[in-house]
Coordinates of C-alpha atoms (C1' of nucleotides) in Angstrom, one line a residue:
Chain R
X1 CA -168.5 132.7 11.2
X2 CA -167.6 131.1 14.6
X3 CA -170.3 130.1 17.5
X4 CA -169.5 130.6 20.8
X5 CA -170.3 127.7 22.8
X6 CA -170.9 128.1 27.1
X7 CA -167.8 126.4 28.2
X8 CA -168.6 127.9 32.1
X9 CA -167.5 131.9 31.5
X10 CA -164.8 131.2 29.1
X11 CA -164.7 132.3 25.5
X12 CA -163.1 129.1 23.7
X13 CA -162.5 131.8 20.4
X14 CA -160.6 133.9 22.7
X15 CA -157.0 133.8 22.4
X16 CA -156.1 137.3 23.2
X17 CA -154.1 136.8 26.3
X18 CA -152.4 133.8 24.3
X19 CA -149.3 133.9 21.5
X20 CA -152.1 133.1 19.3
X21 CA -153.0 136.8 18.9
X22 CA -150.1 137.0 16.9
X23 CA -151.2 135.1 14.1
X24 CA -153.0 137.4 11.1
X25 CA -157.2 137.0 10.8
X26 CA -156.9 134.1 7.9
X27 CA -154.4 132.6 10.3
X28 CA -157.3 132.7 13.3
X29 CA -160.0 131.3 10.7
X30 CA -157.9 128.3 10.3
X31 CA -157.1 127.6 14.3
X32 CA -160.9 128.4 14.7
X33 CA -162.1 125.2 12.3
X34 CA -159.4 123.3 13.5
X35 CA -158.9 123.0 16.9
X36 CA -160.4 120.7 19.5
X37 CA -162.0 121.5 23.1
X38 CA -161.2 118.9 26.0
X39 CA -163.0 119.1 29.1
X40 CA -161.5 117.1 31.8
X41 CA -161.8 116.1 35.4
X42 CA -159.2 116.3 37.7
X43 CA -155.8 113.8 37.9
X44 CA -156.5 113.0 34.2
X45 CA -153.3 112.5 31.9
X46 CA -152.7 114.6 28.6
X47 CA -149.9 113.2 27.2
X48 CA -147.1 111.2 28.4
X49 CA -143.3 111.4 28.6
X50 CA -142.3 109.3 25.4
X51 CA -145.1 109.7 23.2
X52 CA -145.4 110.8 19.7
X53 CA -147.0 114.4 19.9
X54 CA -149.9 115.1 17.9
X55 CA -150.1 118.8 18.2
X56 CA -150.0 121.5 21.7
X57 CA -152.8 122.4 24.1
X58 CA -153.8 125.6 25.3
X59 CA -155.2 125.9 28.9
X60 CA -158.0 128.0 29.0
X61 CA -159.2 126.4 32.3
X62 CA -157.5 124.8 35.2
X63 CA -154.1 123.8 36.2
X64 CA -151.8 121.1 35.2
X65 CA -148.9 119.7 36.3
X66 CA -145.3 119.5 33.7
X67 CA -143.3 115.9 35.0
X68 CA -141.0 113.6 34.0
X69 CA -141.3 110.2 36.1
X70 CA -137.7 108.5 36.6
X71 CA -138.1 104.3 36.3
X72 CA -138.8 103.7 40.0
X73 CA -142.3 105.7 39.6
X74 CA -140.7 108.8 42.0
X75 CA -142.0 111.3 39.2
X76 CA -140.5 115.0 39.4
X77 CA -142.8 118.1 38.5
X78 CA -140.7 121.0 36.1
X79 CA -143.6 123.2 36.0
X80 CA -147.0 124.2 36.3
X81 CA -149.7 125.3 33.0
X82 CA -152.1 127.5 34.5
X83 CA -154.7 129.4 31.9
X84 CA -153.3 130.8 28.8
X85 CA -150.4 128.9 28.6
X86 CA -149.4 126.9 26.1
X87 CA -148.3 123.3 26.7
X88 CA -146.6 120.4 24.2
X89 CA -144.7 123.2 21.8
X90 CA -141.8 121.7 22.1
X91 CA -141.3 118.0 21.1
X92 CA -143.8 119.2 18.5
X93 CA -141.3 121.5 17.2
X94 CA -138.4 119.1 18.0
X95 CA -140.5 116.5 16.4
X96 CA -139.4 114.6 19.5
X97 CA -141.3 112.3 21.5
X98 CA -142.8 114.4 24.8
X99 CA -139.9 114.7 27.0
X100 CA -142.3 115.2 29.8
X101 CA -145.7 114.3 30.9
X102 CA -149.1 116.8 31.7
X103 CA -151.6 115.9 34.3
X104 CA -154.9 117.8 35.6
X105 CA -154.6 119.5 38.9
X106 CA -158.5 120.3 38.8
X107 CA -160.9 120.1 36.1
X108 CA -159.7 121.8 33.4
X109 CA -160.9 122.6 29.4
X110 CA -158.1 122.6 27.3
X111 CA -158.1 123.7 23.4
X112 CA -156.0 121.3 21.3
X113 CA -154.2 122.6 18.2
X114 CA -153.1 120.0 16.1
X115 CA -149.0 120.0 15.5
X116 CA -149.2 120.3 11.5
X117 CA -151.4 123.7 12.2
X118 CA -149.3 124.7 14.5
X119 CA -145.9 124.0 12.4
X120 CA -147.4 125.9 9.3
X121 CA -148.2 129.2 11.7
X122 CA -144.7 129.1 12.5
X123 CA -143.4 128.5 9.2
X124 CA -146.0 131.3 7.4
X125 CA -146.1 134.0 10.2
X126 CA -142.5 135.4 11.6
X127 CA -144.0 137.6 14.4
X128 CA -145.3 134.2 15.9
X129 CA -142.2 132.2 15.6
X130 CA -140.2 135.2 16.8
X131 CA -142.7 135.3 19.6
X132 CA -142.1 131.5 20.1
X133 CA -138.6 132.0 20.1
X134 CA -138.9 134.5 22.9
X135 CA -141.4 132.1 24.8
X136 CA -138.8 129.0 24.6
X137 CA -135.8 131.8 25.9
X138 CA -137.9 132.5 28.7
X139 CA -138.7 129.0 29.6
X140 CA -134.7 127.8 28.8
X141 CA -133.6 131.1 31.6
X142 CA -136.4 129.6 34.2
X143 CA -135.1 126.0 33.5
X144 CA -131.2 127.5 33.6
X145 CA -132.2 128.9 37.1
X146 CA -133.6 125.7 38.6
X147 CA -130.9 123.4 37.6
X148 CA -128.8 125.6 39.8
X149 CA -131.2 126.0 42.2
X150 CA -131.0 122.2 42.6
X151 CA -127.7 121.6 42.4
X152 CA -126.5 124.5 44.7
X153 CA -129.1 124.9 47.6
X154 CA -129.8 123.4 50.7
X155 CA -133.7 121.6 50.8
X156 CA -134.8 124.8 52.7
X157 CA -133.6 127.7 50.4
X158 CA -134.9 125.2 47.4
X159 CA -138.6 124.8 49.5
X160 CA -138.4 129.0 50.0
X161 CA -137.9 129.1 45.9
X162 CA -140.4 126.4 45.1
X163 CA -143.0 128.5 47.2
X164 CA -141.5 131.8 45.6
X165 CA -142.0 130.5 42.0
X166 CA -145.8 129.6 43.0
X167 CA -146.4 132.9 44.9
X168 CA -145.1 134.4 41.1
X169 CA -147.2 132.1 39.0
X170 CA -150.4 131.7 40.6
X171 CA -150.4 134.8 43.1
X172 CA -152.1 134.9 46.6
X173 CA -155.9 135.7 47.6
X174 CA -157.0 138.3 49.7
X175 CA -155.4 136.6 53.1
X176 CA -152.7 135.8 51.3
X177 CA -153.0 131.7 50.8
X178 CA -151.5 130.7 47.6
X179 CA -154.2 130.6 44.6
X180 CA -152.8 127.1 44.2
X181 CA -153.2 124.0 46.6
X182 CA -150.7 121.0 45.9
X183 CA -150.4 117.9 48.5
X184 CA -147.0 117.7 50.3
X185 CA -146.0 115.0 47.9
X186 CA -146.2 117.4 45.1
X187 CA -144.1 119.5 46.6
X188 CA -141.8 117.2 47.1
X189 CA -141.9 116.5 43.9
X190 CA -141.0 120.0 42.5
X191 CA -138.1 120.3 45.4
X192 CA -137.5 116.7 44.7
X193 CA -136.5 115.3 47.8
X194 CA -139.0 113.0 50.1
X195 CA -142.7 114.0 51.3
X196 CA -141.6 113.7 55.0
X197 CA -139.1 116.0 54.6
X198 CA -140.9 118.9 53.1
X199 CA -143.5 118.4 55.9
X200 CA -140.4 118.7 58.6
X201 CA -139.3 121.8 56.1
X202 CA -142.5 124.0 56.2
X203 CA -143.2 123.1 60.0
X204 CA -139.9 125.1 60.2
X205 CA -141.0 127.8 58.1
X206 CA -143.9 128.5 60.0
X207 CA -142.0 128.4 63.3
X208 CA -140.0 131.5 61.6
X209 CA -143.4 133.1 61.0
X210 CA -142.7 132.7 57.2
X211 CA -145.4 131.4 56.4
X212 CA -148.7 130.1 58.1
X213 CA -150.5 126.8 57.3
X214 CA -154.3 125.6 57.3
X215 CA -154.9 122.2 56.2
X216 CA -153.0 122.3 52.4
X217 CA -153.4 126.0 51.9
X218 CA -150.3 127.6 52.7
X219 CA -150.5 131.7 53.7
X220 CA -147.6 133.6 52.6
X221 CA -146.5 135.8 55.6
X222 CA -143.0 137.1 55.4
X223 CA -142.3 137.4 51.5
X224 CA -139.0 139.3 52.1
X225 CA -137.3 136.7 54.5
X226 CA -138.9 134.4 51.8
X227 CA -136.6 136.2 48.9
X228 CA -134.0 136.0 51.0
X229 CA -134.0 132.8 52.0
X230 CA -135.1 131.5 48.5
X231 CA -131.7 134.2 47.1
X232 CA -129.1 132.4 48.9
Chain W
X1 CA -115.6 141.3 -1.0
X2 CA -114.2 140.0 1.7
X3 CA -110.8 138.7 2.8
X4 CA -110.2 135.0 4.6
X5 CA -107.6 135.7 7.2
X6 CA -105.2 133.2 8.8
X7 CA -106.5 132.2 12.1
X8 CA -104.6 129.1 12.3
X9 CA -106.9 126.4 10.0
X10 CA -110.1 128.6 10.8
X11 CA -111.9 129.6 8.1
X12 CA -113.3 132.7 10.3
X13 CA -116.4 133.3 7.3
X14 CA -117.6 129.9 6.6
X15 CA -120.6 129.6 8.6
X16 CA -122.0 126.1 6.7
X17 CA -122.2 124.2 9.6
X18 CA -123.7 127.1 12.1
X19 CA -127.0 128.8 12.2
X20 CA -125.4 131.3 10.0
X21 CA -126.0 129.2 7.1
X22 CA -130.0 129.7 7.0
X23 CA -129.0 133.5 6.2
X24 CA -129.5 134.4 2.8
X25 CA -126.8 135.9 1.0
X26 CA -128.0 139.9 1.5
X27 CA -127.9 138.9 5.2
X28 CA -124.6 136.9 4.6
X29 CA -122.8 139.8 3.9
X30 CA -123.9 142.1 6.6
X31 CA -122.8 139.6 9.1
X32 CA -119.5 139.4 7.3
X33 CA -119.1 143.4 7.5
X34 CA -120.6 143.7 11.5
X35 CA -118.6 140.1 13.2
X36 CA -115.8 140.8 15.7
X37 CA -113.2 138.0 16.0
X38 CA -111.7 137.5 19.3
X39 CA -108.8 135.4 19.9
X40 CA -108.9 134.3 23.6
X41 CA -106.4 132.6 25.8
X42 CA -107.6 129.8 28.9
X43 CA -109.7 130.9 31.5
X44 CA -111.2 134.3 29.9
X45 CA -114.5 135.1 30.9
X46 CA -116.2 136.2 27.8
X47 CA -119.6 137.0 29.4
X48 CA -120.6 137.7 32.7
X49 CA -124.0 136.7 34.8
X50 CA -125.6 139.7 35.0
X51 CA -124.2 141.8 33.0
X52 CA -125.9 143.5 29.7
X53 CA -126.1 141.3 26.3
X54 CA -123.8 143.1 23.5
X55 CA -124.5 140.4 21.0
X56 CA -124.3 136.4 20.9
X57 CA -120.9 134.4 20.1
X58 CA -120.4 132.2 17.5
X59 CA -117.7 129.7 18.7
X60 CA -114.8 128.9 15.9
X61 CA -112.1 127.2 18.2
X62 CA -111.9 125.5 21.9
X63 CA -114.2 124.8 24.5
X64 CA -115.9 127.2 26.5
X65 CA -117.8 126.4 30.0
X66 CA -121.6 127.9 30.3
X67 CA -121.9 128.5 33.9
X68 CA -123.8 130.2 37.0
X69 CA -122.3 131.3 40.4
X70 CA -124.2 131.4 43.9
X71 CA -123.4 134.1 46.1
X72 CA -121.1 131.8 48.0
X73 CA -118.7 132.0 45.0
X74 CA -119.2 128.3 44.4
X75 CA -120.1 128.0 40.5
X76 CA -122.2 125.4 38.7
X77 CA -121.5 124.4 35.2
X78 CA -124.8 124.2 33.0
X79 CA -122.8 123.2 29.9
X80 CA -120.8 123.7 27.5
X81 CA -120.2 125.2 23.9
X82 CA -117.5 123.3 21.3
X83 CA -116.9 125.6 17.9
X84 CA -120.3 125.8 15.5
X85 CA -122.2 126.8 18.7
X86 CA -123.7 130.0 19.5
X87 CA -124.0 131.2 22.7
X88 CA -125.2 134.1 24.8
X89 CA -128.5 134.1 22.2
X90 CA -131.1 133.5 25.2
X91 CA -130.3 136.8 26.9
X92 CA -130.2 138.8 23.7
X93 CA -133.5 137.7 22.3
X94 CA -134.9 137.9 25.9
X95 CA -133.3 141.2 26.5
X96 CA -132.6 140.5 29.8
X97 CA -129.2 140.0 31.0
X98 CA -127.4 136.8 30.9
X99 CA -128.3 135.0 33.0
X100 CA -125.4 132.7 33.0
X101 CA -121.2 133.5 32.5
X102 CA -119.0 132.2 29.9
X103 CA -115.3 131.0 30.0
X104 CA -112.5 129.8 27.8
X105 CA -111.8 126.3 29.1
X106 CA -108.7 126.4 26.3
X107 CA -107.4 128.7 23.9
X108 CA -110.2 129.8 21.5
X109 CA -111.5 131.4 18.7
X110 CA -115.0 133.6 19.2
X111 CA -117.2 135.6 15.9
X112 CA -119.0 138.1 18.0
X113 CA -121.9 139.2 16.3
X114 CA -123.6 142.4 17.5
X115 CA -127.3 142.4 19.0
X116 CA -129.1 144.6 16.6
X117 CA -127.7 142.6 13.3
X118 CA -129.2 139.3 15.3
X119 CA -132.2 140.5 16.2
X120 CA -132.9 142.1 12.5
X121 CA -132.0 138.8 11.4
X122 CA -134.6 137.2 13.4
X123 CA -137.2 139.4 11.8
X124 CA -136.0 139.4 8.2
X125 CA -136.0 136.0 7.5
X126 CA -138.4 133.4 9.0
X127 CA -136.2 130.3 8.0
X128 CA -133.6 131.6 10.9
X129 CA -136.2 132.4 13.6
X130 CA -137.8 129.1 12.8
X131 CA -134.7 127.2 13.5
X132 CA -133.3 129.3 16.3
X133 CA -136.8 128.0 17.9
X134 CA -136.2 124.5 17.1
X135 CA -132.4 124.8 18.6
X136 CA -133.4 126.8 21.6
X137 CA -136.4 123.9 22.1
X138 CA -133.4 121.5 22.0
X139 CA -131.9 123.0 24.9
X140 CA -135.0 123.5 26.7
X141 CA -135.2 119.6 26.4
X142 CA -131.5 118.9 27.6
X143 CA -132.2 121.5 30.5
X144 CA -135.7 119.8 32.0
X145 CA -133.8 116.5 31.7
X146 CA -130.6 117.4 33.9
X147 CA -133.1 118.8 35.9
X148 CA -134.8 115.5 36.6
X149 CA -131.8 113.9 36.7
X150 CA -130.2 116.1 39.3
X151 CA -133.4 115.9 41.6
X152 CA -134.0 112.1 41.2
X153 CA -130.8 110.7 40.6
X154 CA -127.9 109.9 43.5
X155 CA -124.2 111.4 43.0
X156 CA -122.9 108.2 41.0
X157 CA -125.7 108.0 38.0
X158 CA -125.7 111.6 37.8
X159 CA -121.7 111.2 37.7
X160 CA -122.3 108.4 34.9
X161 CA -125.5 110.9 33.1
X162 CA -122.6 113.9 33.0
X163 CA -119.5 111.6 31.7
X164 CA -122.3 110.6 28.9
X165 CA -123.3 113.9 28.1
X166 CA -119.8 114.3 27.8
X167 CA -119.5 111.8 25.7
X168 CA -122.1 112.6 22.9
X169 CA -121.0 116.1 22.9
X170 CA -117.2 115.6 22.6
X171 CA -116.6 111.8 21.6
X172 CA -113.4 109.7 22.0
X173 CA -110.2 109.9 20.3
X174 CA -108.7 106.1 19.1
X175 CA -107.9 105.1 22.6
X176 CA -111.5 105.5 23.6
X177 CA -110.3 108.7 25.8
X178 CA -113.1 111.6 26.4
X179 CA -112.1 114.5 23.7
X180 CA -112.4 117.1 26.4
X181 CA -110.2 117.4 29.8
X182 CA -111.5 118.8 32.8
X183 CA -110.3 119.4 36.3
X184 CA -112.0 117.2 38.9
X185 CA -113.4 120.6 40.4
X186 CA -115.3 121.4 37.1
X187 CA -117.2 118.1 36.9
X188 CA -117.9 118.6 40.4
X189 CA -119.4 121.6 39.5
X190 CA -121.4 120.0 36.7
X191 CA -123.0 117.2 38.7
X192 CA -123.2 119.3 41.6
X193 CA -121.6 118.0 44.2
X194 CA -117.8 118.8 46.1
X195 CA -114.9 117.8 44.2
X196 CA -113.7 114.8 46.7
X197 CA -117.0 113.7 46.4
X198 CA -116.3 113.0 42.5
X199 CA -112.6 111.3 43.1
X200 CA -114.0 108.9 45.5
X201 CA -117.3 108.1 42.6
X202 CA -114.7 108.5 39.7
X203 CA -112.3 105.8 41.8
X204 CA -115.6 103.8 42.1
X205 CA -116.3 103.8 38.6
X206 CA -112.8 103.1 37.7
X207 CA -113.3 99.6 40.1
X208 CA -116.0 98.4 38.1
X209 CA -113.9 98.6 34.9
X210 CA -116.4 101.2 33.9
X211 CA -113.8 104.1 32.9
X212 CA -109.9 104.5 33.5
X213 CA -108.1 107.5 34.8
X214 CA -104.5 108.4 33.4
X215 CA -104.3 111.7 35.0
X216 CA -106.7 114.2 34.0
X217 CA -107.7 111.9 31.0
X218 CA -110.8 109.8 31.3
X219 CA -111.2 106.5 28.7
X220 CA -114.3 105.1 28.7
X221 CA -114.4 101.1 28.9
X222 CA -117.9 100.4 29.2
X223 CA -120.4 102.5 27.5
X224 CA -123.1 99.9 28.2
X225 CA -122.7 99.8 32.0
X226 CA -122.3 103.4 31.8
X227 CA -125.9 104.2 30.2
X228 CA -127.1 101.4 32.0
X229 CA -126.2 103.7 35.4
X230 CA -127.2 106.9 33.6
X231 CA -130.3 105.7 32.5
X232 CA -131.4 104.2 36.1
Chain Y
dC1 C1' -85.6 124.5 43.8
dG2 C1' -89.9 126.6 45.5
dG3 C1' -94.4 127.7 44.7
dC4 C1' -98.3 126.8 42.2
dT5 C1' -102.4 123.9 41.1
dC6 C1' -104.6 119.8 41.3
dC7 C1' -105.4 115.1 43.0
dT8 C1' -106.1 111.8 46.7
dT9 C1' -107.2 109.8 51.1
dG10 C1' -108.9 109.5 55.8
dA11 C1' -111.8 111.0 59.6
dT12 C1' -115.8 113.1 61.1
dC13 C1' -120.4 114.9 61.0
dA14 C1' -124.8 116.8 59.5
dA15 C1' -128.6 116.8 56.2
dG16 C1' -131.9 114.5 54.7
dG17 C1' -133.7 109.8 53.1
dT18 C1' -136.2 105.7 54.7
dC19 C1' -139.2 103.0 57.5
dA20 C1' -142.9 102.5 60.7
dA21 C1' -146.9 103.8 62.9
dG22 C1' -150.7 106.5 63.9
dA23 C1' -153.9 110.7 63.2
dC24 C1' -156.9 112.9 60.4
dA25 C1' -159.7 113.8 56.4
dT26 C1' -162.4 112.6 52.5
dG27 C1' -165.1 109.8 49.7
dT28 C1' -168.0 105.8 48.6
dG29 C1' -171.3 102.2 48.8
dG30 C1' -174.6 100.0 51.5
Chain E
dC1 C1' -176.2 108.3 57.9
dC2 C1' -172.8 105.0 59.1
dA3 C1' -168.8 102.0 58.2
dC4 C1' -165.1 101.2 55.9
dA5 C1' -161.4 102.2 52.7
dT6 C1' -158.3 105.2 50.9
dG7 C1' -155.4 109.1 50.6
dT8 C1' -152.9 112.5 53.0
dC9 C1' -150.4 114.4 56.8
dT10 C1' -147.4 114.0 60.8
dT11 C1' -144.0 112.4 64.0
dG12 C1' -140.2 109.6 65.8
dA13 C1' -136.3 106.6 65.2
dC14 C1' -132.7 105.2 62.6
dC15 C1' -129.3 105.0 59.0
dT16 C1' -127.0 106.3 54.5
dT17 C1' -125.1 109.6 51.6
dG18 C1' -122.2 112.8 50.7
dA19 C1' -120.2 117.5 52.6
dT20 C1' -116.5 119.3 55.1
dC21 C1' -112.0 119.5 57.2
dA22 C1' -107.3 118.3 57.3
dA23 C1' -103.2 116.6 55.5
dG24 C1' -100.1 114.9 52.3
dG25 C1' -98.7 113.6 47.4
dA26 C1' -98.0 114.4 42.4
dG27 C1' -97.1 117.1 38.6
dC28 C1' -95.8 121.4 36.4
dC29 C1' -93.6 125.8 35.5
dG30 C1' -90.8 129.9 36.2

DNA sequence: CGGCTCCTTGATCAAGGTCAAGACATGTGG
DNA sequence: CCACATGTCTTGACCTTGATCAAGGAGCCG
């Protein structure tokens, strides 16, 4: 019925972890002969802010970067994909051009789902567009919360929540460096202010013994003065 | 089978132009026999961040503000809701608690519809779900935009992006005045910044024959110029 | 009238943006 | 393996933006 093909250690027929395991058997049968397996090296592009969408992508490998770029070039990250997330949902749903572009971090395989597939889940299987529902809630609080975040906070308490929301999505290793490595500009990107100043920024941090850093990996040392400072 | 009271020209059970309407009419009628109506003078909060979810609001009259506060007390409009909207649905279909407060900005009109009859909407009938996922993608959209534009944009384009967003939401009477009045403090609190900070950009703007200012009242005199600077 | 609330303006100052220059790291082709 | 190029990080100096403080004016309402 479905091959299972070596993509590294992951299984490409696996969407357990994914809102896909919503959808009913015949439903799975479907997403099975239809879908499409990208396998990409790192900085590639996915899609880009202002074009037509022509279905999602789930990340089964890798990490992407969410931005919009303003006319200048300066580009501003919203979010991070990391591995079972789903990514392009919602201009498809909109039927909207993407209001955002996706980039590569690292290599990454990617499983694309083409949009009318997609749309006639939704429209056939309530659970999964309740479950959708939920998903675009969840993202709406976490974009609610940043707007105030920028709006409200001085660069620092923004840098402490940037690092905060990374800490929560990708977690620490065993010394406690963040499981994700971003260059300074990156960063600055997400806090949206200038590279120079989140260099000045996290130089401070580390002279509070908040955090440590070792060439881009940054070690998370004080997570509570973190909160607090990211809380204010 | 069911009565249409006077609330001035409100027709408090005609929900054609809300989400209400993708109900069918089993559905209709338990909304009908489970909606509160509240009649609420200026400055009522309806909702408070934090607080538990009872149900969502369906808006019939005025202008409410959607908004968060810091722990300094200093608040941050995210936007607002004009009658047809619904608000407060994020948090209930989350089940967290809101994450945001609401407040009558004018005398208004409010259908209070209870959790439990929402959420058993939402599972009943697919046609609702699928379009409370398309409207809660729309916001989703609005939010990642204000959120690039208040991390990439300076004080006067995001001044010009908020007086547009005003615009579409709440158009111009004859005289080209913005349908909604709002204190200088609340559109500081929009664009996120203090509120002298917005005289001296409105005063700019003014200079440029961009807008005029009779009191409170802003007209709009160049729409052009005006997305030219939001778009920037 | 007096007491609100809101608007306006000026003066001052700090946060952070910008520019410039150099250090360090990484990768690539010869 | 080296030489060079490119990308990234860092620091210092300077300057702009917009936040804050202070004071006064305008409008409104009981």
């Amino acid at each position: 019925m479905k091959e299972t093909p070596n993509h590294g250690q992951i299984d490409i027929y696996n969407f357990d972890d994914t809102i896909f395991k919503y959808l009913i058997n015949e439903q799975l049968e479907v997403l099975w002969s239809n879908i499409e397996v990208l396998e990409l090296d790192k900085n590639i592009v996915v899609y880009t802010e202002g074009s037509r969408p022509k279905g999602v992508y789930l990340v089964k490998k890798g990490i992407l970067k969410i931005y919009k770029t303003n006319n200048e070039g300066k580009e501003h990250i919203i979010r991070f994909a990391k591995p079972n997330d789903i990514i392009g949902f919602r201009s498809v749903i909109s039927d909207e051009p993407y209001c955002t572009s996706a980039k590569t971090l690292e290599p990454a395989v990617l499983v694309f789902v083409p949009a009318s597939i997609f749309i006639s889940f939704l429209k056939e299987n309530n659970l999964f567009s309740l479950q959708l529902v939920k998903l675009s809630c969840k993202e709406l609080g976490e974009s609610n919360q940043f707007i105030t975040d920028l709006a409200l906070k001085s660069l620092k308490e923004r840098l402490a929540e940037v690092l905060l929301i990374l800490y929560n999505n990708f977690g620490t290793d065993k010394d406690n460096f963040l499981r994700i490595t971003l260059t300074r500009e990156d960063i600055a990107n997400m806090v949206g202010t200038a590279t120079e100043s989140i260099i000045r920024q996290l130089a401070e941090l580390k002279k509070e013994n908040i955090i440590d850093l070792v060439g881009k990996k940054i070690k998370i040392l004080d997570l509570k003065k973190l909160e607090n400072l990211g809380k204010q």
